[in-house]
PDB file of C-alpha atoms in Angstrom:
ATOM      1  CA  UNK M   1      45.244  33.149 -30.482  1.00 51.00           C
ATOM      2  CA  UNK M   2      45.284  36.908 -29.958  1.00 53.00           C
ATOM      3  CA  UNK M   3      45.396  38.270 -26.405  1.00 58.00           C
ATOM      4  CA  UNK M   4      43.043  41.189 -25.803  1.00 60.00           C
ATOM      5  CA  UNK M   5      43.145  43.967 -23.211  1.00 67.00           C
ATOM      6  CA  UNK M   6      40.440  45.127 -20.800  1.00 72.00           C
ATOM      7  CA  UNK M   7      40.237  48.794 -19.788  1.00 77.00           C
ATOM      8  CA  UNK M   8      38.282  50.220 -16.855  1.00 82.00           C
ATOM      9  CA  UNK M   9      37.141  46.840 -15.548  1.00 83.00           C
ATOM     10  CA  UNK M  10      37.693  47.532 -11.829  1.00 83.00           C
ATOM     11  CA  UNK M  11      36.073  50.967 -11.990  1.00 86.00           C
ATOM     12  CA  UNK M  12      33.057  49.557 -13.811  1.00 87.00           C
ATOM     13  CA  UNK M  13      32.571  46.659 -11.365  1.00 85.00           C
ATOM     14  CA  UNK M  14      33.021  48.930  -8.345  1.00 86.00           C
ATOM     15  CA  UNK M  15      30.286  51.219  -9.639  1.00 87.00           C
ATOM     16  CA  UNK M  16      27.902  48.290 -10.105  1.00 88.00           C
ATOM     17  CA  UNK M  17      28.700  46.971  -6.630  1.00 87.00           C
ATOM     18  CA  UNK M  18      28.067  50.381  -5.086  1.00 88.00           C
ATOM     19  CA  UNK M  19      24.655  50.522  -6.766  1.00 88.00           C
ATOM     20  CA  UNK M  20      23.888  47.100  -5.257  1.00 86.00           C
ATOM     21  CA  UNK M  21      24.783  48.290  -1.769  1.00 85.00           C
ATOM     22  CA  UNK M  22      28.286  46.808  -1.599  1.00 85.00           C
ATOM     23  CA  UNK M  23      31.404  48.843  -1.000  1.00 81.00           C
ATOM     24  CA  UNK M  24      33.634  46.641  -3.136  1.00 80.00           C
ATOM     25  CA  UNK M  25      33.138  44.149  -5.945  1.00 80.00           C
ATOM     26  CA  UNK M  26      33.423  40.510  -4.812  1.00 76.00           C
ATOM     27  CA  UNK M  27      36.794  38.916  -5.471  1.00 78.00           C
ATOM     28  CA  UNK M  28      35.142  35.877  -7.032  1.00 78.00           C
ATOM     29  CA  UNK M  29      31.740  34.497  -7.920  1.00 78.00           C
ATOM     30  CA  UNK M  30      30.517  31.073  -6.869  1.00 82.00           C
ATOM     31  CA  UNK M  31      28.005  29.582  -9.258  1.00 80.00           C
ATOM     32  CA  UNK M  32      24.978  27.979  -7.631  1.00 83.00           C
ATOM     33  CA  UNK M  33      24.668  24.201  -7.763  1.00 83.00           C
ATOM     34  CA  UNK M  34      21.517  23.793  -9.842  1.00 80.00           C
ATOM     35  CA  UNK M  35      19.381  20.788  -8.909  1.00 80.00           C
ATOM     36  CA  UNK M  36      18.325  20.305 -12.547  1.00 79.00           C
ATOM     37  CA  UNK M  37      20.460  20.741 -15.667  1.00 81.00           C
ATOM     38  CA  UNK M  38      18.289  19.663 -18.627  1.00 80.00           C
ATOM     39  CA  UNK M  39      20.717  21.270 -21.067  1.00 78.00           C
ATOM     40  CA  UNK M  40      23.228  18.515 -20.312  1.00 75.00           C
ATOM     41  CA  UNK M  41      20.751  15.791 -21.258  1.00 75.00           C
ATOM     42  CA  UNK M  42      20.198  16.849 -24.874  1.00 70.00           C
ATOM     43  CA  UNK M  43      21.917  14.289 -27.137  1.00 75.00           C
ATOM     44  CA  UNK M  44      23.757  12.975 -24.084  1.00 79.00           C
ATOM     45  CA  UNK M  45      25.949  10.026 -25.026  1.00 77.00           C
ATOM     46  CA  UNK M  46      25.503  10.528 -28.770  1.00 82.00           C
ATOM     47  CA  UNK M  47      28.421   9.285 -30.873  1.00 89.00           C
ATOM     48  CA  UNK M  48      30.148  11.496 -33.444  1.00 90.00           C
ATOM     49  CA  UNK M  49      28.354   9.593 -36.220  1.00 91.00           C
ATOM     50  CA  UNK M  50      25.009  10.251 -34.542  1.00 93.00           C
ATOM     51  CA  UNK M  51      25.879  13.932 -34.190  1.00 94.00           C
ATOM     52  CA  UNK M  52      26.640  14.046 -37.921  1.00 94.00           C
ATOM     53  CA  UNK M  53      23.152  12.669 -38.622  1.00 93.00           C
ATOM     54  CA  UNK M  54      21.597  15.320 -36.369  1.00 94.00           C
ATOM     55  CA  UNK M  55      23.633  18.038 -38.086  1.00 95.00           C
ATOM     56  CA  UNK M  56      22.518  16.876 -41.534  1.00 95.00           C
ATOM     57  CA  UNK M  57      18.851  16.717 -40.535  1.00 94.00           C
ATOM     58  CA  UNK M  58      18.811  20.193 -39.016  1.00 92.00           C
ATOM     59  CA  UNK M  59      20.896  21.727 -41.795  1.00 92.00           C
ATOM     60  CA  UNK M  60      18.216  20.719 -44.290  1.00 90.00           C
ATOM     61  CA  UNK M  61      15.738  22.770 -42.265  1.00 88.00           C
ATOM     62  CA  UNK M  62      17.946  25.865 -42.555  1.00 87.00           C
ATOM     63  CA  UNK M  63      18.526  25.448 -46.309  1.00 89.00           C
ATOM     64  CA  UNK M  64      22.101  24.214 -45.986  1.00 93.00           C
ATOM     65  CA  UNK M  65      23.612  21.285 -47.878  1.00 93.00           C
ATOM     66  CA  UNK M  66      25.915  18.923 -45.994  1.00 95.00           C
ATOM     67  CA  UNK M  67      28.572  16.751 -47.637  1.00 94.00           C
ATOM     68  CA  UNK M  68      30.540  14.100 -45.745  1.00 94.00           C
ATOM     69  CA  UNK M  69      34.078  13.213 -46.781  1.00 94.00           C
ATOM     70  CA  UNK M  70      37.194  11.355 -45.776  1.00 93.00           C
ATOM     71  CA  UNK M  71      40.359  13.403 -45.460  1.00 90.00           C
ATOM     72  CA  UNK M  72      41.665  11.754 -48.648  1.00 92.00           C
ATOM     73  CA  UNK M  73      38.627  12.887 -50.672  1.00 93.00           C
ATOM     74  CA  UNK M  74      38.301  16.357 -49.173  1.00 94.00           C
ATOM     75  CA  UNK M  75      39.942  18.166 -52.092  1.00 93.00           C
ATOM     76  CA  UNK M  76      37.596  16.470 -54.563  1.00 94.00           C
ATOM     77  CA  UNK M  77      34.478  17.374 -52.585  1.00 95.00           C
ATOM     78  CA  UNK M  78      35.708  20.932 -52.049  1.00 95.00           C
ATOM     79  CA  UNK M  79      36.242  21.353 -55.784  1.00 93.00           C
ATOM     80  CA  UNK M  80      32.742  20.003 -56.430  1.00 94.00           C
ATOM     81  CA  UNK M  81      31.252  22.421 -53.901  1.00 94.00           C
ATOM     82  CA  UNK M  82      33.121  25.348 -55.453  1.00 94.00           C
ATOM     83  CA  UNK M  83      31.882  24.318 -58.899  1.00 93.00           C
ATOM     84  CA  UNK M  84      28.292  23.958 -57.649  1.00 93.00           C
ATOM     85  CA  UNK M  85      28.421  27.503 -56.274  1.00 94.00           C
ATOM     86  CA  UNK M  86      29.685  28.926 -59.559  1.00 92.00           C
ATOM     87  CA  UNK M  87      33.449  28.991 -59.026  1.00 88.00           C
ATOM     88  CA  UNK M  88      35.644  31.920 -58.100  1.00 81.00           C
ATOM     89  CA  UNK M  89      36.653  34.425 -57.116  1.00 94.00           C
ATOM     90  CA  UNK M  90      37.303  32.746 -53.773  1.00 94.00           C
ATOM     91  CA  UNK M  91      38.574  34.113 -50.480  1.00 92.00           C
ATOM     92  CA  UNK M  92      39.751  31.918 -47.609  1.00 92.00           C
ATOM     93  CA  UNK M  93      41.327  32.310 -44.206  1.00 90.00           C
ATOM     94  CA  UNK M  94      45.058  31.943 -43.591  1.00 90.00           C
ATOM     95  CA  UNK M  95      44.638  28.736 -41.617  1.00 89.00           C
ATOM     96  CA  UNK M  96      47.217  25.974 -41.227  1.00 91.00           C
ATOM     97  CA  UNK M  97      44.403  23.426 -41.283  1.00 92.00           C
ATOM     98  CA  UNK M  98      44.145  23.818 -45.061  1.00 92.00           C
ATOM     99  CA  UNK M  99      47.615  22.288 -45.339  1.00 90.00           C
ATOM    100  CA  UNK M 100      47.119  19.677 -42.626  1.00 90.00           C
ATOM    101  CA  UNK M 101      43.982  18.448 -44.410  1.00 92.00           C
ATOM    102  CA  UNK M 102      45.805  18.158 -47.734  1.00 91.00           C
ATOM    103  CA  UNK M 103      44.430  21.277 -49.428  1.00 92.00           C
ATOM    104  CA  UNK M 104      47.692  23.224 -49.671  1.00 90.00           C
ATOM    105  CA  UNK M 105      48.410  22.401 -53.316  1.00 90.00           C
ATOM    106  CA  UNK M 106      44.813  23.143 -54.327  1.00 91.00           C
ATOM    107  CA  UNK M 107      44.970  26.590 -52.742  1.00 90.00           C
ATOM    108  CA  UNK M 108      48.349  27.324 -54.325  1.00 91.00           C
ATOM    109  CA  UNK M 109      47.015  26.404 -57.763  1.00 90.00           C
ATOM    110  CA  UNK M 110      43.880  28.518 -57.373  1.00 89.00           C
ATOM    111  CA  UNK M 111      45.974  31.418 -56.067  1.00 86.00           C
ATOM    112  CA  UNK M 112      48.341  31.059 -59.027  1.00 87.00           C
ATOM    113  CA  UNK M 113      45.355  31.158 -61.380  1.00 85.00           C
ATOM    114  CA  UNK M 114      44.236  34.414 -59.795  1.00 85.00           C
ATOM    115  CA  UNK M 115      40.923  33.015 -58.563  1.00 88.00           C
ATOM    116  CA  UNK M 116      41.815  32.802 -54.852  1.00 90.00           C
ATOM    117  CA  UNK M 117      42.800  35.352 -52.221  1.00 90.00           C
ATOM    118  CA  UNK M 118      44.123  34.224 -48.835  1.00 89.00           C
ATOM    119  CA  UNK M 119      43.441  36.596 -45.946  1.00 85.00           C
ATOM    120  CA  UNK M 120      46.389  38.904 -45.268  1.00 81.00           C
ATOM    121  CA  UNK M 121      46.681  40.074 -41.679  1.00 72.00           C
ATOM    122  CA  UNK M 122      47.461  43.797 -41.638  1.00 72.00           C
ATOM    123  CA  UNK M 123      45.691  44.503 -44.945  1.00 77.00           C
ATOM    124  CA  UNK M 124      42.270  45.095 -43.405  1.00 79.00           C
ATOM    125  CA  UNK M 125      40.700  47.333 -46.050  1.00 84.00           C
ATOM    126  CA  UNK M 126      42.101  45.322 -48.951  1.00 86.00           C
ATOM    127  CA  UNK M 127      40.745  42.132 -47.407  1.00 86.00           C
ATOM    128  CA  UNK M 128      37.297  43.704 -47.054  1.00 88.00           C
ATOM    129  CA  UNK M 129      37.225  44.872 -50.668  1.00 89.00           C
ATOM    130  CA  UNK M 130      38.290  41.475 -51.976  1.00 87.00           C
ATOM    131  CA  UNK M 131      35.863  39.579 -49.733  1.00 88.00           C
ATOM    132  CA  UNK M 132      32.860  41.651 -50.746  1.00 89.00           C
ATOM    133  CA  UNK M 133      33.589  40.943 -54.426  1.00 91.00           C
ATOM    134  CA  UNK M 134      34.244  37.232 -53.885  1.00 92.00           C
ATOM    135  CA  UNK M 135      31.718  34.618 -54.937  1.00 94.00           C
ATOM    136  CA  UNK M 136      32.782  32.102 -52.277  1.00 95.00           C
ATOM    137  CA  UNK M 137      34.318  32.317 -48.812  1.00 94.00           C
ATOM    138  CA  UNK M 138      35.888  29.234 -47.219  1.00 95.00           C
ATOM    139  CA  UNK M 139      36.758  28.683 -43.554  1.00 94.00           C
ATOM    140  CA  UNK M 140      37.176  25.850 -41.066  1.00 95.00           C
ATOM    141  CA  UNK M 141      34.751  25.461 -38.162  1.00 94.00           C
ATOM    142  CA  UNK M 142      36.280  25.568 -34.682  1.00 93.00           C
ATOM    143  CA  UNK M 143      33.239  24.136 -32.896  1.00 95.00           C
ATOM    144  CA  UNK M 144      30.092  22.767 -34.547  1.00 95.00           C
ATOM    145  CA  UNK M 145      26.674  22.530 -32.892  1.00 96.00           C
ATOM    146  CA  UNK M 146      24.749  19.522 -34.187  1.00 94.00           C
ATOM    147  CA  UNK M 147      21.416  20.524 -32.650  1.00 92.00           C
ATOM    148  CA  UNK M 148      21.175  23.834 -34.520  1.00 92.00           C
ATOM    149  CA  UNK M 149      23.412  23.273 -37.547  1.00 92.00           C
ATOM    150  CA  UNK M 150      25.767  25.992 -36.343  1.00 94.00           C
ATOM    151  CA  UNK M 151      29.451  26.504 -37.091  1.00 94.00           C
ATOM    152  CA  UNK M 152      31.438  28.504 -34.554  1.00 94.00           C
ATOM    153  CA  UNK M 153      34.405  30.601 -35.674  1.00 92.00           C
ATOM    154  CA  UNK M 154      37.064  31.944 -33.316  1.00 90.00           C
ATOM    155  CA  UNK M 155      38.754  35.123 -34.528  1.00 84.00           C
ATOM    156  CA  UNK M 156      42.505  34.566 -34.765  1.00 79.00           C
ATOM    157  CA  UNK M 157      45.375  36.032 -36.721  1.00 78.00           C
ATOM    158  CA  UNK M 158      44.712  35.349 -40.391  1.00 77.00           C
ATOM    159  CA  UNK M 159      41.109  34.328 -39.763  1.00 83.00           C
ATOM    160  CA  UNK M 160      38.861  37.322 -40.404  1.00 80.00           C
ATOM    161  CA  UNK M 161      35.078  37.482 -40.056  1.00 84.00           C
ATOM    162  CA  UNK M 162      34.561  38.997 -43.517  1.00 86.00           C
ATOM    163  CA  UNK M 163      35.540  35.689 -45.186  1.00 88.00           C
ATOM    164  CA  UNK M 164      32.333  34.059 -43.957  1.00 88.00           C
ATOM    165  CA  UNK M 165      30.182  37.201 -44.094  1.00 88.00           C
ATOM    166  CA  UNK M 166      30.752  39.191 -47.279  1.00 88.00           C
ATOM    167  CA  UNK M 167      30.977  36.670 -50.169  1.00 92.00           C
ATOM    168  CA  UNK M 168      27.725  35.625 -51.860  1.00 91.00           C
ATOM    169  CA  UNK M 169      28.316  31.978 -50.919  1.00 94.00           C
ATOM    170  CA  UNK M 170      30.073  30.252 -48.038  1.00 95.00           C
ATOM    171  CA  UNK M 171      31.702  26.843 -47.542  1.00 96.00           C
ATOM    172  CA  UNK M 172      32.462  25.664 -44.000  1.00 96.00           C
ATOM    173  CA  UNK M 173      34.858  22.744 -43.636  1.00 96.00           C
ATOM    174  CA  UNK M 174      33.863  20.914 -40.463  1.00 96.00           C
ATOM    175  CA  UNK M 175      36.364  18.508 -38.880  1.00 96.00           C
ATOM    176  CA  UNK M 176      34.211  15.752 -37.439  1.00 94.00           C
ATOM    177  CA  UNK M 177      35.951  16.062 -34.069  1.00 93.00           C
ATOM    178  CA  UNK M 178      34.571  19.613 -33.664  1.00 94.00           C
ATOM    179  CA  UNK M 179      30.987  18.340 -33.452  1.00 95.00           C
ATOM    180  CA  UNK M 180      29.279  18.800 -30.082  1.00 94.00           C
ATOM    181  CA  UNK M 181      25.596  18.367 -29.211  1.00 93.00           C
ATOM    182  CA  UNK M 182      24.635  21.993 -28.632  1.00 90.00           C
ATOM    183  CA  UNK M 183      25.477  25.443 -27.264  1.00 91.00           C
ATOM    184  CA  UNK M 184      26.041  23.999 -23.768  1.00 90.00           C
ATOM    185  CA  UNK M 185      29.273  22.292 -24.806  1.00 90.00           C
ATOM    186  CA  UNK M 186      30.425  25.248 -26.923  1.00 89.00           C
ATOM    187  CA  UNK M 187      30.022  27.559 -23.927  1.00 90.00           C
ATOM    188  CA  UNK M 188      32.198  25.256 -21.826  1.00 90.00           C
ATOM    189  CA  UNK M 189      34.920  25.268 -24.489  1.00 89.00           C
ATOM    190  CA  UNK M 190      34.817  29.058 -24.587  1.00 89.00           C
ATOM    191  CA  UNK M 191      34.993  29.281 -20.773  1.00 88.00           C
ATOM    192  CA  UNK M 192      37.969  26.925 -20.739  1.00 87.00           C
ATOM    193  CA  UNK M 193      39.714  29.065 -23.361  1.00 83.00           C
ATOM    194  CA  UNK M 194      39.065  32.139 -21.251  1.00 83.00           C
ATOM    195  CA  UNK M 195      40.538  30.488 -18.159  1.00 82.00           C
ATOM    196  CA  UNK M 196      43.641  29.569 -20.160  1.00 81.00           C
ATOM    197  CA  UNK M 197      44.059  33.118 -21.453  1.00 77.00           C
ATOM    198  CA  UNK M 198      43.047  32.168 -24.990  1.00 79.00           C
ATOM    199  CA  UNK M 199      39.830  34.126 -25.389  1.00 80.00           C
ATOM    200  CA  UNK M 200      39.389  35.164 -29.048  1.00 78.00           C
ATOM    201  CA  UNK M 201      38.563  38.782 -29.804  1.00 81.00           C
ATOM    202  CA  UNK M 202      35.425  37.727 -31.662  1.00 86.00           C
ATOM    203  CA  UNK M 203      33.277  34.574 -31.709  1.00 90.00           C
ATOM    204  CA  UNK M 204      30.774  34.021 -34.517  1.00 90.00           C
ATOM    205  CA  UNK M 205      27.896  31.558 -34.566  1.00 92.00           C
ATOM    206  CA  UNK M 206      26.748  30.856 -38.125  1.00 90.00           C
ATOM    207  CA  UNK M 207      23.646  28.776 -38.812  1.00 90.00           C
ATOM    208  CA  UNK M 208      23.367  28.378 -42.567  1.00 86.00           C
ATOM    209  CA  UNK M 209      22.663  31.256 -44.968  1.00 86.00           C
ATOM    210  CA  UNK M 210      21.548  34.688 -43.825  1.00 82.00           C
ATOM    211  CA  UNK M 211      17.786  34.626 -43.169  1.00 77.00           C
ATOM    212  CA  UNK M 212      15.496  37.585 -42.517  1.00 79.00           C
ATOM    213  CA  UNK M 213      11.717  37.950 -42.460  1.00 74.00           C
ATOM    214  CA  UNK M 214       9.526  41.025 -42.788  1.00 70.00           C
ATOM    215  CA  UNK M 215       6.370  41.782 -40.815  1.00 76.00           C
ATOM    216  CA  UNK M 216       4.381  39.533 -43.156  1.00 74.00           C
ATOM    217  CA  UNK M 217       6.776  36.646 -42.391  1.00 76.00           C
ATOM    218  CA  UNK M 218       8.139  36.473 -45.922  1.00 79.00           C
ATOM    219  CA  UNK M 219      11.577  34.856 -45.794  1.00 76.00           C
ATOM    220  CA  UNK M 220      14.388  36.784 -47.438  1.00 76.00           C
ATOM    221  CA  UNK M 221      17.746  35.020 -47.815  1.00 75.00           C
ATOM    222  CA  UNK M 222      21.111  36.714 -48.122  1.00 70.00           C
ATOM    223  CA  UNK M 223      20.372  40.195 -46.799  1.00 73.00           C
ATOM    224  CA  UNK M 224      22.955  40.118 -44.008  1.00 79.00           C
ATOM    225  CA  UNK M 225      25.335  37.451 -45.302  1.00 80.00           C
ATOM    226  CA  UNK M 226      25.757  34.581 -47.776  1.00 86.00           C
ATOM    227  CA  UNK M 227      22.840  33.410 -49.929  1.00 87.00           C
ATOM    228  CA  UNK M 228      23.927  29.781 -50.055  1.00 92.00           C
ATOM    229  CA  UNK M 229      25.975  27.706 -47.616  1.00 94.00           C
ATOM    230  CA  UNK M 230      27.557  24.260 -47.906  1.00 96.00           C
ATOM    231  CA  UNK M 231      29.011  22.323 -44.980  1.00 96.00           C
ATOM    232  CA  UNK M 232      31.686  19.689 -45.656  1.00 96.00           C
ATOM    233  CA  UNK M 233      32.124  17.311 -42.722  1.00 96.00           C
ATOM    234  CA  UNK M 234      35.525  15.634 -42.898  1.00 94.00           C
ATOM    235  CA  UNK M 235      36.854  12.672 -40.937  1.00 91.00           C
ATOM    236  CA  UNK M 236      39.845  13.742 -38.854  1.00 85.00           C
ATOM    237  CA  UNK M 237      40.359  10.900 -36.398  1.00 67.00           C
TER     238      UNK M 237
END
């Protein structure tokens, strides 16, 4: 994961502290011990299978289809999803999980046929141009929120945001182990990454297709992102 840099942090914090009547910024912050934490009780104790059911139910509400698959059948279901969305051109992230989940040969064949582009780090503008002309973008989910039907993407080398943003359609491959109840658990994962020096430069929360509404509450889909989204939940344990 990329390591970012922070500029002007101490100067900024000192200025805030001065405005609050302190000469220096505190060396550390102690979080209060809240007497009630209702956020921890939502879906508490739910199994991964139960979280899948919650994900499916909520995804229907946000106009997103969910397919469940074993790792052995993943290629078949991915091909079916690609076909349902009208085929290529396709753009995907440069992610080792494609190979570890048995999709390496499929990607090589599609790339050989000229219907697939794999994100090239260092070719920013070319990646953007290809992604905006692609019919389908494909990524893996890093964390998945069952309660809201949300996939979370961590920006890493080879994994660019435009893959899930610019194509007309989007397929998210969701390893079952990435499912958590809600934002509470995702925030903890992100905090732990930060403590370990692995904070990504960008974190995206994607809940189905792009939805917008005007002042008359008319829903418009696809204005700020994909028109149609398919989630493929795959067994990985």
